[in-house]
Amino acid sequence: MPRRTSGLAALCLTGVLLAVSACGGGSSGGSDGGAVELRFGWWGNNDRAAATQKVIEAFQAKNPGIKVKGSYTDFNSYFDRLATEVAGGRAPDVITLGGAYPREYGDRGALLDLAKTGLKTDKIGAAALDNGKFGGVQYGVPTGVNAISLIVNESVFEKAGVDLPEEDTWTWDDFKRIAKELAQKLPKGTFALADPTRTDMLDVYSRQRGEALYTADGKVGIGEKTLVDWWAMTLELMNAGATPPASQTAELITQPAPEQSLMGRGQAAMQFDWSNQLSALSKAAGQPLRLMRVPGESGATQPGMWLQASQIYSINAKSEHPQEAAKFLDFLVNSPDAGKIILADRGIPANSDVRTAIQDVLGEPEKAQATFIDALTPKAGPPLVIGPAGSTDTPKILDRVNAEVLFARQQPAAAATDFVQQVGTAIKQ
């Protein structure tokens, strides 16, 4: 699940409300009678791009009448560019989305109803499939399944002489104690973790208290008291040197790639992140890393962790070749050949047959992800309430307000009120 996303203001431009009927029935060939060309957009680093290109080549070998042109950028830039492309009628035929974006774009008529394409989804679990279904319309299918987690560099713990937490029982107080102990023993420039303030962690923290970032009827669900407690904790960690100073945190926000993170540089003992990031972070760090459950689960009102579609594949409603786009999408999610190339980079495959097919070719990080998801499944909380239209602005709102807190320009209580008000305004627009 993406950490930082951008607003869709550009979608308000004239002509964005695209009718699904505009895609027609598609065609079997290009305008010159040659191969159909599809465009496929995603976010990620060079490793993901290389693997995706191999998948494209495998698809084209089986479908010589269809050519696929891939296009990607880093996470922070992806949604800004996509909003501009959709507004201008130039979006890719197959689009990668996540979080609230399938609803955001779907409600604006920019995505095809996949039920009309005949795409097979019978091997994909209902919980994951529902991540792309809103208002009874299947706007997208999951690339895979993952969960928010704590990624741990055991060697940093060992060098500091600090014991690993007991993941089944540890509390947020235990988390603070361990982070502070690490801060006292780690060398300068190495931290217990980066600042943990991100929307998915607010969801975890609030769900453990019986709340959620959003309510089922599309309102702000997180309480101001919960936000105050969160910021009191993160300020305590920063002041203890367990997390970087505010200026470094502000810089890290602009560096989303795994190899740019503190964990990827070997400068952090812990990092809250999605389980499918284990492989990329392990490679960047140059050593094995470990997945653990987040603090506070055992004593919570309800489990805060949940199973979620890693990413969502959707089809542009304005695609001139919807049938071919659906064929490519089918290959991405239902083909063992594609699964053996992608492995767990986009989460543990949502298709059960693909999961079985890749078991023997998974590397150690991917096997660790599968084991983690299997262990979490019976312990996970209820499905996440996906944010309503406008909620894609929330991550940027959180970044701005969090900076005010970390730079001591705003106290947690005022910041909590400000955050709730700003998000409330964004989702009412």
Short mmCIF file of C-alpha atoms in Angstrom, two decimals:
data_model
loop_
_atom_site.label_atom_id
_atom_site.label_comp_id
_atom_site.label_asym_id
_atom_site.label_seq_id
_atom_site.Cartn_x
_atom_site.Cartn_y
_atom_site.Cartn_z
CA MET A 1 0.00 0.00 0.00
CA PRO A 2 1.37 3.37 -0.95
CA ARG A 3 2.65 5.75 1.72
CA ARG A 4 2.33 9.18 0.19
CA THR A 5 -0.18 10.05 -2.49
CA SER A 6 -1.39 13.23 -4.13
CA GLY A 7 -4.68 14.89 -4.77
CA LEU A 8 -6.71 14.57 -7.90
CA ALA A 9 -7.47 18.22 -8.47
CA ALA A 10 -6.65 17.80 -12.11
CA LEU A 11 -9.55 15.38 -12.43
CA CYS A 12 -11.95 18.29 -12.10
CA LEU A 13 -10.93 19.55 -15.51
CA THR A 14 -13.45 19.43 -18.30
CA GLY A 15 -13.85 16.07 -19.96
CA VAL A 16 -12.68 13.86 -17.12
CA LEU A 17 -16.05 12.25 -16.52
CA LEU A 18 -15.44 9.50 -19.00
CA ALA A 19 -18.26 7.19 -20.00
CA VAL A 20 -17.48 3.50 -19.93
CA SER A 21 -19.39 3.19 -23.17
CA ALA A 22 -16.74 5.34 -24.80
CA CYS A 23 -14.43 2.36 -24.90
CA GLY A 24 -16.78 0.57 -27.25
CA GLY A 25 -16.06 -3.05 -27.99
CA GLY A 26 -12.41 -2.57 -28.78
CA SER A 27 -10.67 -3.69 -31.90
CA SER A 28 -8.59 -6.62 -32.92
CA GLY A 29 -5.89 -4.55 -34.56
CA GLY A 30 -4.27 -1.15 -34.73
CA SER A 31 -5.40 1.63 -37.00
CA ASP A 32 -2.88 0.50 -39.60
CA GLY A 33 -4.03 -3.11 -39.44
CA GLY A 34 -0.94 -4.11 -37.46
CA ALA A 35 -0.47 -5.03 -33.82
CA VAL A 36 -2.53 -3.36 -31.13
CA GLU A 37 -0.40 -1.22 -28.81
CA LEU A 38 -1.30 -0.97 -25.13
CA ARG A 39 0.23 1.33 -22.54
CA PHE A 40 0.83 0.07 -19.01
CA GLY A 41 1.67 2.41 -16.12
CA TRP A 42 3.06 1.63 -12.67
CA TRP A 43 5.32 3.04 -9.96
CA GLY A 44 8.51 1.54 -8.62
CA ASN A 45 12.28 1.33 -8.84
CA ASN A 46 14.55 -0.07 -11.54
CA ASP A 47 14.35 -3.64 -10.22
CA ARG A 48 10.57 -3.64 -10.49
CA ALA A 49 10.82 -2.13 -13.96
CA ALA A 50 13.20 -4.86 -15.11
CA ALA A 51 10.92 -7.62 -13.83
CA THR A 52 7.85 -5.95 -15.35
CA GLN A 53 9.56 -5.71 -18.74
CA LYS A 54 10.22 -9.46 -18.62
CA VAL A 55 6.51 -10.02 -17.95
CA ILE A 56 5.62 -7.79 -20.89
CA GLU A 57 7.95 -9.76 -23.15
CA ALA A 58 6.48 -13.07 -21.98
CA PHE A 59 2.97 -11.79 -22.72
CA GLN A 60 3.94 -10.51 -26.14
CA ALA A 61 5.52 -13.87 -27.01
CA LYS A 62 2.16 -15.53 -26.36
CA ASN A 63 0.18 -12.72 -27.99
CA PRO A 64 2.12 -11.51 -31.05
CA GLY A 65 -0.76 -9.27 -32.13
CA ILE A 66 -0.47 -7.12 -28.99
CA LYS A 67 2.41 -4.84 -28.08
CA VAL A 68 2.71 -3.38 -24.57
CA LYS A 69 4.61 -0.21 -23.83
CA GLY A 70 5.56 0.16 -20.18
CA SER A 71 5.86 3.45 -18.34
CA TYR A 72 6.87 4.02 -14.73
CA THR A 73 8.14 6.62 -12.31
CA ASP A 74 8.90 6.89 -8.62
CA PHE A 75 6.02 6.69 -6.16
CA ASN A 76 5.92 10.37 -5.25
CA SER A 77 5.59 11.44 -8.90
CA TYR A 78 3.30 8.68 -10.13
CA PHE A 79 -0.10 9.94 -9.03
CA ASP A 80 0.55 13.54 -10.02
CA ARG A 81 1.45 12.37 -13.52
CA LEU A 82 -1.49 9.98 -13.68
CA ALA A 83 -3.95 12.72 -12.68
CA THR A 84 -2.65 14.89 -15.51
CA GLU A 85 -2.85 12.01 -18.00
CA VAL A 86 -6.42 11.11 -17.03
CA ALA A 87 -7.51 14.74 -17.19
CA GLY A 88 -6.02 15.05 -20.67
CA GLY A 89 -7.49 11.76 -21.92
CA ARG A 90 -3.99 10.24 -22.23
CA ALA A 91 -3.97 7.71 -19.38
CA PRO A 92 -2.44 4.24 -19.91
CA ASP A 93 -4.74 1.41 -20.98
CA VAL A 94 -3.79 -0.63 -17.89
CA ILE A 95 -3.29 1.47 -14.77
CA THR A 96 -1.76 0.56 -11.42
CA LEU A 97 -3.59 2.02 -8.43
CA GLY A 98 -3.84 1.53 -4.68
CA GLY A 99 -5.63 2.69 -1.54
CA ALA A 100 -8.56 5.00 -2.29
CA TYR A 101 -7.59 5.64 -5.90
CA PRO A 102 -9.78 2.92 -7.49
CA ARG A 103 -12.80 4.55 -5.85
CA GLU A 104 -11.55 8.07 -6.61
CA TYR A 105 -11.10 7.38 -10.31
CA GLY A 106 -13.98 4.92 -10.55
CA ASP A 107 -16.48 7.41 -9.16
CA ARG A 108 -15.36 9.83 -11.86
CA GLY A 109 -16.04 7.33 -14.63
CA ALA A 110 -12.37 6.94 -15.51
CA LEU A 111 -12.18 3.16 -14.96
CA LEU A 112 -13.77 0.25 -16.80
CA ASP A 113 -16.16 -2.11 -15.03
CA LEU A 114 -14.08 -5.29 -15.19
CA ALA A 115 -17.18 -7.47 -14.92
CA LYS A 116 -17.90 -6.45 -18.52
CA THR A 117 -14.57 -7.82 -19.74
CA GLY A 118 -15.04 -11.44 -18.69
CA LEU A 119 -11.88 -11.34 -16.59
CA LYS A 120 -11.62 -14.47 -14.43
CA THR A 121 -11.35 -13.77 -10.71
CA ASP A 122 -12.52 -17.08 -9.21
CA LYS A 123 -9.04 -17.90 -7.85
CA ILE A 124 -8.72 -14.57 -6.03
CA GLY A 125 -10.01 -14.37 -2.47
CA ALA A 126 -13.06 -12.19 -1.87
CA ALA A 127 -11.34 -10.06 0.78
CA ALA A 128 -8.57 -9.05 -1.61
CA LEU A 129 -10.92 -8.70 -4.58
CA ASP A 130 -13.17 -6.34 -2.64
CA ASN A 131 -10.27 -3.87 -2.40
CA GLY A 132 -11.06 -2.96 -6.00
CA LYS A 133 -14.86 -3.06 -5.75
CA PHE A 134 -16.94 0.01 -4.91
CA GLY A 135 -20.65 0.59 -5.28
CA GLY A 136 -21.00 -2.92 -6.66
CA VAL A 137 -18.57 -2.22 -9.51
CA GLN A 138 -15.28 -4.13 -9.89
CA TYR A 139 -12.94 -1.29 -10.85
CA GLY A 140 -9.76 -3.26 -10.24
CA VAL A 141 -8.16 -6.55 -9.29
CA PRO A 142 -5.38 -7.03 -6.73
CA THR A 143 -1.81 -7.67 -7.78
CA GLY A 144 -1.20 -9.51 -4.53
CA VAL A 145 -1.82 -9.48 -0.80
CA ASN A 146 0.28 -7.81 1.86
CA ALA A 147 0.04 -6.19 5.27
CA ILE A 148 1.57 -3.31 7.18
CA SER A 149 4.39 -4.68 9.29
CA LEU A 150 7.53 -3.86 11.24
CA ILE A 151 10.66 -4.63 9.24
CA VAL A 152 13.61 -5.34 11.52
CA ASN A 153 17.36 -5.37 10.92
CA GLU A 154 18.45 -7.95 13.48
CA SER A 155 22.14 -7.15 13.02
CA VAL A 156 21.58 -3.56 14.20
CA PHE A 157 19.83 -4.89 17.31
CA GLU A 158 22.71 -7.31 17.92
CA LYS A 159 25.40 -4.65 17.53
CA ALA A 160 23.53 -2.44 20.00
CA GLY A 161 23.08 -5.32 22.43
CA VAL A 162 19.31 -4.82 22.49
CA ASP A 163 16.91 -7.78 22.58
CA LEU A 164 14.26 -8.13 19.90
CA PRO A 165 10.69 -7.57 21.07
CA GLU A 166 8.22 -10.37 21.64
CA GLU A 167 5.98 -9.62 18.69
CA ASP A 168 2.90 -11.44 19.99
CA THR A 169 2.73 -9.49 23.23
CA TRP A 170 4.64 -6.20 22.95
CA THR A 171 2.88 -2.91 23.59
CA TRP A 172 3.44 0.64 22.38
CA ASP A 173 5.15 1.34 25.71
CA ASP A 174 7.51 -1.57 24.97
CA PHE A 175 8.12 -0.07 21.54
CA LYS A 176 9.08 3.30 23.03
CA ARG A 177 11.35 1.68 25.61
CA ILE A 178 13.16 -0.40 22.98
CA ALA A 179 13.51 2.55 20.60
CA LYS A 180 15.02 4.70 23.35
CA GLU A 181 17.39 1.93 24.39
CA LEU A 182 18.56 1.61 20.79
CA ALA A 183 19.06 5.38 20.60
CA GLN A 184 21.41 5.26 23.59
CA LYS A 185 23.54 2.47 22.14
CA LEU A 186 23.62 3.05 18.38
CA PRO A 187 26.39 5.08 16.73
CA LYS A 188 25.72 8.61 15.51
CA GLY A 189 23.78 8.62 12.25
CA THR A 190 22.00 5.33 12.98
CA PHE A 191 18.50 5.45 14.45
CA ALA A 192 15.97 3.13 16.00
CA LEU A 193 13.67 4.02 13.08
CA ALA A 194 12.58 6.84 10.80
CA ASP A 195 9.66 8.98 11.94
CA PRO A 196 6.71 6.53 11.77
CA THR A 197 3.94 9.02 10.97
CA ARG A 198 2.11 7.80 7.89
CA THR A 199 -1.55 7.25 7.07
CA ASP A 200 -1.42 3.46 7.24
CA MET A 201 0.12 3.63 10.73
CA LEU A 202 -2.61 6.02 11.87
CA ASP A 203 -5.08 3.44 10.61
CA VAL A 204 -3.36 0.69 12.61
CA TYR A 205 -3.09 2.81 15.76
CA SER A 206 -6.69 4.01 15.60
CA ARG A 207 -8.12 0.60 14.68
CA GLN A 208 -6.49 -0.85 17.79
CA ARG A 209 -8.62 1.68 19.73
CA GLY A 210 -11.84 0.70 17.98
CA GLU A 211 -11.68 3.62 15.54
CA ALA A 212 -10.32 3.94 11.99
CA LEU A 213 -8.99 6.71 9.82
CA TYR A 214 -12.39 6.81 8.04
CA THR A 215 -15.88 5.61 8.89
CA ALA A 216 -17.94 3.36 6.65
CA ASP A 217 -20.19 6.29 5.72
CA GLY A 218 -17.26 8.33 4.43
CA LYS A 219 -16.33 10.59 7.35
CA VAL A 220 -13.18 11.14 9.41
CA GLY A 221 -13.10 8.34 11.96
CA ILE A 222 -9.90 8.90 13.92
CA GLY A 223 -10.35 10.76 17.21
CA GLU A 224 -8.34 13.83 18.15
CA LYS A 225 -7.26 12.13 21.40
CA THR A 226 -5.74 9.30 19.34
CA LEU A 227 -3.83 11.81 17.21
CA VAL A 228 -2.58 13.68 20.29
CA ASP A 229 -1.33 10.42 21.83
CA TRP A 230 0.39 9.48 18.56
CA TRP A 231 2.21 12.79 18.24
CA ALA A 232 3.15 12.79 21.91
CA MET A 233 4.85 9.43 21.28
CA THR A 234 6.65 10.49 18.08
CA LEU A 235 7.91 13.71 19.68
CA GLU A 236 9.19 11.71 22.63
CA LEU A 237 11.06 9.42 20.23
CA MET A 238 12.57 12.32 18.26
CA ASN A 239 13.65 14.16 21.39
CA ALA A 240 15.32 10.98 22.65
CA GLY A 241 17.25 10.61 19.37
CA ALA A 242 15.41 7.41 18.47
CA THR A 243 14.15 9.02 15.25
CA PRO A 244 15.93 11.65 13.12
CA PRO A 245 15.60 15.38 13.74
CA ALA A 246 12.77 17.19 11.95
CA SER A 247 15.00 18.50 9.16
CA GLN A 248 16.20 15.00 8.26
CA THR A 249 12.66 13.63 8.39
CA ALA A 250 11.55 16.34 5.96
CA GLU A 251 14.36 15.30 3.62
CA LEU A 252 13.54 11.58 3.86
CA ILE A 253 9.94 12.25 2.78
CA THR A 254 11.28 13.29 -0.63
CA GLN A 255 13.29 10.06 -0.95
CA PRO A 256 10.74 7.24 -1.19
CA ALA A 257 12.87 4.53 -2.84
CA PRO A 258 13.88 1.59 -0.61
CA GLU A 259 17.56 2.25 -1.23
CA GLN A 260 17.13 5.86 -0.07
CA SER A 261 15.49 4.95 3.23
CA LEU A 262 17.36 4.66 6.52
CA MET A 263 16.60 0.93 6.52
CA GLY A 264 17.93 0.52 3.00
CA ARG A 265 21.13 2.34 3.96
CA GLY A 266 21.62 0.17 7.04
CA GLN A 267 21.00 3.17 9.30
CA ALA A 268 17.85 1.97 11.11
CA ALA A 269 16.96 -0.95 13.33
CA MET A 270 13.24 -0.85 12.49
CA GLN A 271 10.89 0.47 9.83
CA PHE A 272 7.10 0.34 9.56
CA ASP A 273 6.32 -0.65 5.98
CA TRP A 274 4.33 -3.00 3.80
CA SER A 275 5.40 -6.63 3.90
CA ASN A 276 6.06 -6.73 0.15
CA GLN A 277 8.87 -4.18 0.66
CA LEU A 278 10.98 -6.81 2.45
CA SER A 279 12.77 -7.99 -0.70
CA ALA A 280 13.68 -4.51 -1.95
CA LEU A 281 14.78 -3.33 1.49
CA SER A 282 16.82 -6.48 2.11
CA LYS A 283 18.57 -6.03 -1.22
CA ALA A 284 19.24 -2.35 -0.52
CA ALA A 285 20.53 -3.07 2.98
CA GLY A 286 22.70 -5.91 1.71
CA GLN A 287 21.54 -8.29 4.44
CA PRO A 288 18.50 -10.32 5.51
CA LEU A 289 15.72 -8.43 7.26
CA ARG A 290 12.82 -9.75 9.31
CA LEU A 291 9.06 -9.14 9.36
CA MET A 292 7.27 -8.69 12.67
CA ARG A 293 3.80 -7.69 13.81
CA VAL A 294 3.35 -4.08 14.88
CA PRO A 295 3.15 -3.23 18.62
CA GLY A 296 -0.10 -3.18 20.55
CA GLU A 297 -2.00 -5.97 18.81
CA SER A 298 -2.47 -8.36 21.73
CA GLY A 299 -4.02 -5.80 24.10
CA ALA A 300 -6.02 -3.88 21.53
CA THR A 301 -9.77 -3.37 21.41
CA GLN A 302 -9.49 -5.04 18.00
CA PRO A 303 -6.49 -5.99 15.85
CA GLY A 304 -5.14 -3.01 13.98
CA MET A 305 -3.42 -5.02 11.25
CA TRP A 306 -5.37 -6.14 8.20
CA LEU A 307 -4.82 -7.96 4.91
CA GLN A 308 -4.85 -5.70 1.90
CA ALA A 309 -4.36 -5.78 -1.82
CA SER A 310 -0.79 -4.67 -2.42
CA GLN A 311 -1.73 -2.76 -5.55
CA ILE A 312 -4.69 -2.72 -7.91
CA TYR A 313 -4.70 -3.17 -11.68
CA SER A 314 -7.46 -1.29 -13.50
CA ILE A 315 -8.37 -0.57 -17.11
CA ASN A 316 -8.81 2.93 -18.48
CA ALA A 317 -12.46 3.42 -19.44
CA LYS A 318 -11.30 5.40 -22.46
CA SER A 319 -9.01 2.65 -23.75
CA GLU A 320 -9.46 2.00 -27.44
CA HIS A 321 -8.57 -1.65 -26.87
CA PRO A 322 -10.39 -2.83 -23.71
CA GLN A 323 -10.49 -6.49 -24.76
CA GLU A 324 -6.75 -6.61 -25.31
CA ALA A 325 -6.17 -4.68 -22.10
CA ALA A 326 -8.25 -7.26 -20.22
CA LYS A 327 -6.21 -10.03 -21.83
CA PHE A 328 -2.99 -8.44 -20.57
CA LEU A 329 -4.50 -7.87 -17.12
CA ASP A 330 -5.55 -11.54 -17.05
CA PHE A 331 -1.94 -12.51 -17.78
CA LEU A 332 -0.64 -10.26 -15.00
CA VAL A 333 -2.84 -11.71 -12.25
CA ASN A 334 -3.75 -15.21 -13.42
CA SER A 335 -0.68 -16.55 -15.24
CA PRO A 336 1.89 -18.66 -13.37
CA ASP A 337 4.41 -17.51 -16.00
CA ALA A 338 3.96 -13.91 -14.89
CA GLY A 339 3.93 -14.96 -11.24
CA LYS A 340 7.32 -16.66 -11.55
CA ILE A 341 8.81 -13.38 -12.80
CA ILE A 342 7.08 -10.94 -10.45
CA LEU A 343 7.26 -13.29 -7.45
CA ALA A 344 6.26 -11.26 -4.35
CA ASP A 345 7.36 -7.81 -5.53
CA ARG A 346 3.73 -6.68 -5.73
CA GLY A 347 2.66 -8.72 -2.71
CA ILE A 348 2.05 -12.44 -2.29
CA PRO A 349 0.05 -13.34 -5.46
CA ALA A 350 -3.68 -12.97 -4.92
CA ASN A 351 -4.45 -15.86 -7.28
CA SER A 352 -4.20 -19.13 -5.32
CA ASP A 353 -2.99 -21.14 -8.33
CA VAL A 354 -0.20 -18.64 -8.97
CA ARG A 355 0.80 -18.75 -5.28
CA THR A 356 1.15 -22.52 -5.49
CA ALA A 357 3.09 -22.32 -8.76
CA ILE A 358 5.76 -19.99 -7.40
CA GLN A 359 6.41 -21.62 -4.02
CA ASP A 360 9.46 -23.53 -5.20
CA VAL A 361 11.08 -20.54 -6.90
CA LEU A 362 10.64 -17.97 -4.12
CA GLY A 363 13.77 -16.51 -2.56
CA GLU A 364 14.19 -16.26 1.19
CA PRO A 365 12.62 -12.76 1.50
CA GLU A 366 9.61 -13.86 -0.54
CA LYS A 367 9.20 -17.04 1.52
CA ALA A 368 9.36 -14.88 4.65
CA GLN A 369 6.56 -12.71 3.27
CA ALA A 370 4.39 -15.73 2.51
CA THR A 371 5.00 -17.14 6.00
CA PHE A 372 4.20 -13.76 7.57
CA ILE A 373 0.91 -13.43 5.64
CA ASP A 374 -0.09 -17.01 6.46
CA ALA A 375 0.57 -16.42 10.18
CA LEU A 376 -1.25 -13.09 10.18
CA THR A 377 -4.37 -14.29 8.34
CA PRO A 378 -6.16 -15.81 11.38
CA LYS A 379 -5.11 -12.87 13.58
CA ALA A 380 -5.90 -9.98 11.24
CA GLY A 381 -8.59 -7.44 12.03
CA PRO A 382 -11.61 -6.54 9.88
CA PRO A 383 -11.12 -5.22 6.34
CA LEU A 384 -9.86 -1.67 6.06
CA VAL A 385 -12.40 1.07 5.42
CA ILE A 386 -11.17 2.54 2.16
CA GLY A 387 -11.23 6.32 2.18
CA PRO A 388 -13.98 8.18 0.31
CA ALA A 389 -13.49 10.52 -2.64
CA GLY A 390 -11.06 13.24 -1.67
CA SER A 391 -9.17 11.07 0.80
CA THR A 392 -6.21 10.79 -1.56
CA ASP A 393 -5.29 14.26 -0.25
CA THR A 394 -4.85 12.88 3.28
CA PRO A 395 -1.19 11.77 3.02
CA LYS A 396 -0.07 15.24 1.94
CA ILE A 397 -2.20 16.85 4.63
CA LEU A 398 -0.58 14.54 7.17
CA ASP A 399 2.92 15.38 5.92
CA ARG A 400 2.24 19.11 6.30
CA VAL A 401 0.69 18.87 9.75
CA ASN A 402 3.32 16.40 10.95
CA ALA A 403 6.06 18.82 9.91
CA GLU A 404 4.38 21.54 11.98
CA VAL A 405 4.51 19.23 14.99
CA LEU A 406 8.10 18.05 14.51
CA PHE A 407 9.40 21.59 13.97
CA ALA A 408 7.52 22.71 17.13
CA ARG A 409 5.38 25.16 15.23
CA GLN A 410 2.20 23.45 16.40
CA GLN A 411 1.35 21.51 19.55
CA PRO A 412 -0.17 18.02 19.18
CA ALA A 413 -3.65 19.12 20.32
CA ALA A 414 -3.81 21.94 17.79
CA ALA A 415 -2.35 19.69 15.11
CA ALA A 416 -4.98 17.03 15.78
CA THR A 417 -7.80 19.54 15.35
CA ASP A 418 -6.16 20.93 12.23
CA PHE A 419 -5.67 17.49 10.68
CA VAL A 420 -9.25 16.37 11.29
CA GLN A 421 -10.61 19.63 9.88
CA GLN A 422 -8.43 19.56 6.77
CA VAL A 423 -9.21 15.93 5.98
CA GLY A 424 -12.89 16.54 6.63
CA THR A 425 -12.85 19.40 4.14
CA ALA A 426 -10.99 17.34 1.53
CA ILE A 427 -13.45 14.46 1.60
CA LYS A 428 -16.48 16.76 1.37
CA GLN A 429 -15.30 18.45 -1.82
#
